[in-house]
């Protein structure tokens, strides 16, 4: 089964590039990682999606919370399973 983990954060205004660099520097722990993509959007938002070869309820490494002074709110996280 393929599981996708989504991680989305919004930077303090003007610090979007810093948040993007921080997210790109985060290395996921060893595991059945298939793919990783990083996106940015208006309002200094950053989205990271990782795909894993694992069951939906597997204990998978998540990206951590960035420093509270870098983001405007807590990180949003979602987990999805592939339906083929």
Short mmCIF file of C-alpha atoms in Angstrom, two decimals:
data_model
loop_
_atom_site.label_atom_id
_atom_site.label_comp_id
_atom_site.label_asym_id
_atom_site.label_seq_id
_atom_site.Cartn_x
_atom_site.Cartn_y
_atom_site.Cartn_z
CA UNK A 1 0.00 0.00 0.00
CA UNK A 2 1.13 3.55 -0.63
CA UNK A 3 0.57 6.18 2.05
CA UNK A 4 1.06 9.92 1.47
CA UNK A 5 1.89 12.24 4.34
CA UNK A 6 1.21 15.93 3.79
CA UNK A 7 2.84 18.65 5.90
CA UNK A 8 1.84 22.31 5.42
CA UNK A 9 3.07 25.40 7.24
CA UNK A 10 2.67 29.15 6.84
CA UNK A 11 5.66 31.36 7.52
CA UNK A 12 5.66 34.67 9.27
CA UNK A 13 5.20 37.28 6.49
CA UNK A 14 8.42 37.78 4.56
CA UNK A 15 10.03 34.57 5.83
CA UNK A 16 8.67 32.18 3.21
CA UNK A 17 12.08 31.52 1.63
CA UNK A 18 13.52 30.75 5.06
CA UNK A 19 10.71 28.29 5.80
CA UNK A 20 11.17 26.69 2.38
CA UNK A 21 14.91 26.25 2.99
CA UNK A 22 14.22 24.82 6.46
CA UNK A 23 11.70 22.29 5.09
CA UNK A 24 14.01 21.21 2.27
CA UNK A 25 16.83 20.61 4.76
CA UNK A 26 14.76 18.18 6.85
CA UNK A 27 15.84 14.63 6.09
CA UNK A 28 13.26 11.94 6.74
CA UNK A 29 14.43 9.05 8.88
CA UNK A 30 15.24 5.76 7.24
CA UNK A 31 12.19 3.92 6.09
CA UNK A 32 10.24 2.84 3.03
CA UNK A 33 10.21 6.34 1.47
CA UNK A 34 9.18 6.22 -2.20
CA UNK A 35 9.11 9.91 -3.10
CA UNK A 36 9.15 13.42 -1.67
CA UNK A 37 8.04 16.72 -3.20
CA UNK A 38 8.15 20.24 -1.81
CA UNK A 39 5.85 23.06 -2.94
CA UNK A 40 5.35 26.72 -2.13
CA UNK A 41 2.32 28.96 -2.47
CA UNK A 42 1.30 32.58 -1.93
CA UNK A 43 1.17 33.88 1.64
CA UNK A 44 4.55 32.24 2.42
CA UNK A 45 3.09 28.71 2.60
CA UNK A 46 5.16 25.53 2.19
CA UNK A 47 3.82 22.05 1.52
CA UNK A 48 5.78 18.79 1.69
CA UNK A 49 4.30 15.50 0.50
CA UNK A 50 6.07 12.20 1.13
CA UNK A 51 4.97 8.84 -0.25
CA UNK A 52 5.68 5.64 1.67
CA UNK A 53 5.39 1.94 0.94
CA UNK A 54 3.61 1.12 4.18
CA UNK A 55 0.20 0.38 5.71
CA UNK A 56 -2.04 3.36 6.44
CA UNK A 57 -1.51 3.14 10.20
CA UNK A 58 2.27 2.58 10.03
CA UNK A 59 4.51 4.56 12.35
CA UNK A 60 6.18 6.83 9.77
CA UNK A 61 8.59 9.71 10.34
CA UNK A 62 6.89 13.10 10.13
CA UNK A 63 8.58 16.41 9.46
CA UNK A 64 8.95 18.27 12.76
CA UNK A 65 7.44 21.59 13.77
CA UNK A 66 9.68 24.50 12.76
CA UNK A 67 10.75 27.12 15.27
CA UNK A 68 7.67 28.97 16.52
CA UNK A 69 9.18 32.30 15.46
CA UNK A 70 9.28 31.11 11.83
CA UNK A 71 5.60 30.13 11.45
CA UNK A 72 2.29 31.86 12.11
CA UNK A 73 0.45 28.76 13.35
CA UNK A 74 0.90 25.08 14.09
CA UNK A 75 1.76 22.85 11.15
CA UNK A 76 -1.17 21.12 9.42
CA UNK A 77 -0.73 17.40 8.75
CA UNK A 78 -2.80 14.92 6.77
CA UNK A 79 -2.41 11.24 5.92
CA UNK A 80 -3.91 9.61 2.81
CA UNK A 81 -3.84 6.14 1.30
CA UNK A 82 -3.68 5.40 -2.40
CA UNK A 83 -6.83 4.00 -3.92
CA UNK A 84 -5.10 2.97 -7.15
#
